[in-house]
XYZ file of C-alpha atoms in Angstrom:
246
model
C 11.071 -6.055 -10.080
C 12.945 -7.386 -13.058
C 16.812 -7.671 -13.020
C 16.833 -4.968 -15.957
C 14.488 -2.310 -14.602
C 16.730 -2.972 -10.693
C 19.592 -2.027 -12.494
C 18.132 0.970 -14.700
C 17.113 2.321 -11.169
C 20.746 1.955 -10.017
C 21.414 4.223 -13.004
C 19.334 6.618 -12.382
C 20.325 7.213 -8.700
C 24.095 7.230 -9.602
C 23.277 9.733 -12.097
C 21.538 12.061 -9.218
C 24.436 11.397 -6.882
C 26.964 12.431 -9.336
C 25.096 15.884 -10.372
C 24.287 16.558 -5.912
C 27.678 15.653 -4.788
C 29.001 19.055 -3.566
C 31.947 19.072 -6.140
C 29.708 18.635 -8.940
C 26.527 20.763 -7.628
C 28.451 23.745 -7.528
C 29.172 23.394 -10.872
C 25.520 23.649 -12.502
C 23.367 25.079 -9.787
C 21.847 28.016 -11.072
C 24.398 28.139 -14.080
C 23.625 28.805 -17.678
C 21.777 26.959 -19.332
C 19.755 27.582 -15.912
C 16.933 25.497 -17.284
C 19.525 22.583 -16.201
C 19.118 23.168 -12.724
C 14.820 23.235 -13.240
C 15.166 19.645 -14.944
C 17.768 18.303 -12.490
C 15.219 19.180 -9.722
C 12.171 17.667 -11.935
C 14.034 14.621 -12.844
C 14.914 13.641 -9.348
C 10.992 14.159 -8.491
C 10.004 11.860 -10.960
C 12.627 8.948 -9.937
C 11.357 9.337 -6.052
C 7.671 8.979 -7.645
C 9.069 5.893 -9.594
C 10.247 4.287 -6.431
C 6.968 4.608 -4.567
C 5.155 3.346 -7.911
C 7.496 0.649 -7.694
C 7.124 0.028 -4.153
C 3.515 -0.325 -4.513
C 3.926 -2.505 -7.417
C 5.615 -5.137 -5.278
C 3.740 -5.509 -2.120
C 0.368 -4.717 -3.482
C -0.344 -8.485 -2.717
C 0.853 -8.972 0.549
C -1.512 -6.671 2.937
C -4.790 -8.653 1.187
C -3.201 -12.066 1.506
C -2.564 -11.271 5.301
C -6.544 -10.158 5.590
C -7.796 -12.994 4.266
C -5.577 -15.317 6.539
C -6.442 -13.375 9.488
C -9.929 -13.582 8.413
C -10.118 -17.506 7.834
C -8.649 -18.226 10.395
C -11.555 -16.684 12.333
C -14.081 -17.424 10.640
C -12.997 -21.461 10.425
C -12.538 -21.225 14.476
C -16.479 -20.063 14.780
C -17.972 -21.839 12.163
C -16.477 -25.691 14.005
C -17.678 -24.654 17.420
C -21.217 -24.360 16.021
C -20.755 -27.301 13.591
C -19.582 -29.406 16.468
C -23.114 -28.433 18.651
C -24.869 -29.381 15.555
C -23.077 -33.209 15.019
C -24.213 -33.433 18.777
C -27.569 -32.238 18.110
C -28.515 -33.813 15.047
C -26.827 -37.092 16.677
C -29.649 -37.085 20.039
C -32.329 -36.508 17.261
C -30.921 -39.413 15.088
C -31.071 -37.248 11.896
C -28.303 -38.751 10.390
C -28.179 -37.283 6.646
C -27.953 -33.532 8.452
C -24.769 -34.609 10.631
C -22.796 -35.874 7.604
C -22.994 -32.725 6.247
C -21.407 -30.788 9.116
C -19.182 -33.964 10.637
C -16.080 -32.421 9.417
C -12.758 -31.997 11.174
C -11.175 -28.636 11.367
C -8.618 -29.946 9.199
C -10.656 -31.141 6.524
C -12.701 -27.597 6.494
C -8.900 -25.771 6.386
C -8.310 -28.071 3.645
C -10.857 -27.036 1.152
C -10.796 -24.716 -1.655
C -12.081 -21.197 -1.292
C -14.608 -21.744 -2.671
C -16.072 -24.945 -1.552
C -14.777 -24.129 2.567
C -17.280 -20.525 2.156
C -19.782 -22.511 0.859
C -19.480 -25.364 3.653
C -19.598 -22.264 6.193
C -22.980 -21.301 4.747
C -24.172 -24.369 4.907
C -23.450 -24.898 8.527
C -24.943 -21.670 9.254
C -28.557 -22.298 7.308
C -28.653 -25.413 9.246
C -28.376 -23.889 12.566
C -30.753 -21.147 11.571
C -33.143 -23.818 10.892
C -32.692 -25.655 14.198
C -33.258 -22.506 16.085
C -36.500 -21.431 13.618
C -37.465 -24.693 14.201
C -40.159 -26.558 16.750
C -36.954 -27.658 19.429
C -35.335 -24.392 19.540
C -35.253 -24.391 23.395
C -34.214 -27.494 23.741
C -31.577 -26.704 21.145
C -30.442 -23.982 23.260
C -29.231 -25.858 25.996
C -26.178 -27.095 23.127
C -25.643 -23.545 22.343
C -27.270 -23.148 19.543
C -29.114 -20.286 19.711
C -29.935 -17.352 17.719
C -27.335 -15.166 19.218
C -24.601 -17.354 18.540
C -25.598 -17.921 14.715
C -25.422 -14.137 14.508
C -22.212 -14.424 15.834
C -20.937 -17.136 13.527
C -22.685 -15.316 10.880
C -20.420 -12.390 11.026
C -16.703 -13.874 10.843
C -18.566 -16.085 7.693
C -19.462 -12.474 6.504
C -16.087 -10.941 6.816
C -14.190 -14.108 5.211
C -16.030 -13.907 2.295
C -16.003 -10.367 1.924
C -12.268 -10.514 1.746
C -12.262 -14.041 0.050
C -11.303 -12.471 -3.149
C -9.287 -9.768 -2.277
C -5.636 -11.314 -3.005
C -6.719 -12.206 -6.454
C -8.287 -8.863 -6.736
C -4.889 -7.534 -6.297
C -2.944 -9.613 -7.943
C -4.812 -8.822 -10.857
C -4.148 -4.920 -9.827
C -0.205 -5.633 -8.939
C -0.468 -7.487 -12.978
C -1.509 -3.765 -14.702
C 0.781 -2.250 -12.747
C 3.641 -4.098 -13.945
C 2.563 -3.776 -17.345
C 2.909 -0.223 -17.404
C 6.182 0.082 -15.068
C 8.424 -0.436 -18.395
C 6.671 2.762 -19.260
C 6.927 4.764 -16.248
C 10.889 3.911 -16.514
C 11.058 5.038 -19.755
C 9.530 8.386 -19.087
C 11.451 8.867 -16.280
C 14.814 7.878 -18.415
C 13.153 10.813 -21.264
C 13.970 13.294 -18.045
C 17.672 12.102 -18.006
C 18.061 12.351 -21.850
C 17.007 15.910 -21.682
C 20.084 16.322 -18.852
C 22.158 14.145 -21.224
C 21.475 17.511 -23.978
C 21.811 20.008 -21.921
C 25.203 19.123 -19.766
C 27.270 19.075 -22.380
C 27.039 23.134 -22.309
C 29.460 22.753 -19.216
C 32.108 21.053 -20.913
C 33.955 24.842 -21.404
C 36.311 24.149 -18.125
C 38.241 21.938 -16.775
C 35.715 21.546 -13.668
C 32.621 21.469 -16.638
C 34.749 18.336 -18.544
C 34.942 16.579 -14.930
C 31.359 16.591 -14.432
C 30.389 15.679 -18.014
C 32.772 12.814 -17.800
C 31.216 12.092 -13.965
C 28.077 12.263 -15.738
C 28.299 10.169 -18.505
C 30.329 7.436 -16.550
C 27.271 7.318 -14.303
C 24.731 6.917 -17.442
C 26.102 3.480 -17.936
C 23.354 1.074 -16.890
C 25.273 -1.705 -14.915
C 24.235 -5.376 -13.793
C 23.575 -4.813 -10.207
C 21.136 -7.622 -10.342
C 23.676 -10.608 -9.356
C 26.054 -11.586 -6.882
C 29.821 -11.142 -8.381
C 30.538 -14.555 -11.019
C 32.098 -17.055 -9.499
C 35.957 -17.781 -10.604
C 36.211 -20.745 -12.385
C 39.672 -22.418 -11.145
C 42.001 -22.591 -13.872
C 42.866 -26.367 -15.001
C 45.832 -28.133 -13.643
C 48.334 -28.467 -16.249
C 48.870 -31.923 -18.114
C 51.907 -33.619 -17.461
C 54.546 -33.637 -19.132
C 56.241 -37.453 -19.526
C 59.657 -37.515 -19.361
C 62.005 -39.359 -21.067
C 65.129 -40.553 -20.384
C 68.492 -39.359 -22.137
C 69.696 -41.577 -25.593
């Protein structure tokens, strides 16, 4: 979340602390104007339904990212055991143009694109299924490549590429949602303006005054963003040359 909206957040929970503390509660609470107490109570709703929106907002990435990792990582684990019973299969039969296209390392199939790795996963698979539909399927067996492993392989392809585009599904998501948080602070600040109207009805005391002042003190948005500025050291003065007496 942006350094602004961090800090307008700040604002508003100072602004909630100020009106609950028990000095300052006892004040207003069911006071005239009692429709001051109603829009303290709906004001501090709609900050604690900011948060979550903003909570969602920042980790709506993270949970799909994590699937799809999980995912890959099982789907690239399957899909090299069978490709390494095909480079020894199609290597006995001498069919050299089907084992360059599954003699990979596992490091060059983690390497690839998205993409191009779901599509070299397919691949592998339709050439095992054709082995095993084919006239040597027994004999193919006996290098594990059998019909019950494909469906096996098959699966954790599946899976991967059901989740494939997930994280940029959600970025995409996590992108609208930022776009309207600038609105959902404003609304929420429209709540506090309405307090800012109303509270000045308690300025009548001396206790009313101290919570207006409380109040508006706290109303202040303040850059919470940033660490404290550094102190720049003061330069050392120049020196002065000195000069002998005439």
């Amino acid at each position: 979340m942006k350094d602004e909206l961090t800090n307008r957040m700040g604002m508003f929970d100072t602004s909630l602390k100020v009106l609950n503390s028990e000095i300052m509660k006892a004040v207003w609470f069911k006071q005239p104007p009692v429709i001051f107490t109603t829009k303290v109570g709906l004001t501090a709703n709609a900050v604690a339904a900011l948060k979550q929106f903003c909570k969602a907002q920042g980790v709506s990435t993270l949970g799909s990212a994590a699937q799809k990792a999980k995912e890959g990582a099982e789907a690239e684990a399957a899909v090299n055991t069978m490709a390494a019973a095909l480079v020894e299969w199609f290597g006995d039969q001498n069919d050299q143009i089907n084992l360059a296209k599954v003699n990979l390392t596992p490091t060059d199939l983690h390497a690839m694109r998205d993409e191009a790795q779901k599509n070299q996963m397919y691949l592998t698979l339709d050439l095992a299924n054709d082995v095993v539909a084919g006239p040597n399927a027994a004999q193919a067996a006996d290098y594990g490549i059998t019909a019950s492993a494909i469906q096996l392989v098959q699966t954790e392809v599946d899976e991967y590429a059901a989740v494939l585009s997930a994280p940029q599904s959600s970025i995409a998501q996590r992108k609208a949602m930022t776009d309207n948080l600038r609105d959902q602070f404003n609304a929420v600040e429209d709540k506090f303006v309405s307090l800012d109207n109303l509270i000045q009805q308690f300025g009548t005391t001396d206790a009313g005054r101290n919570l207006v002042a409380a109040y508006t003190a706290a109303r202040i948005v303040r850059d919470l963003g940033h660490g404290p500025t550094p102190v720049v050291p003061a330069p050392a003065p120049t020196p002065v040359a000195q000069f002998a007496a005439k």
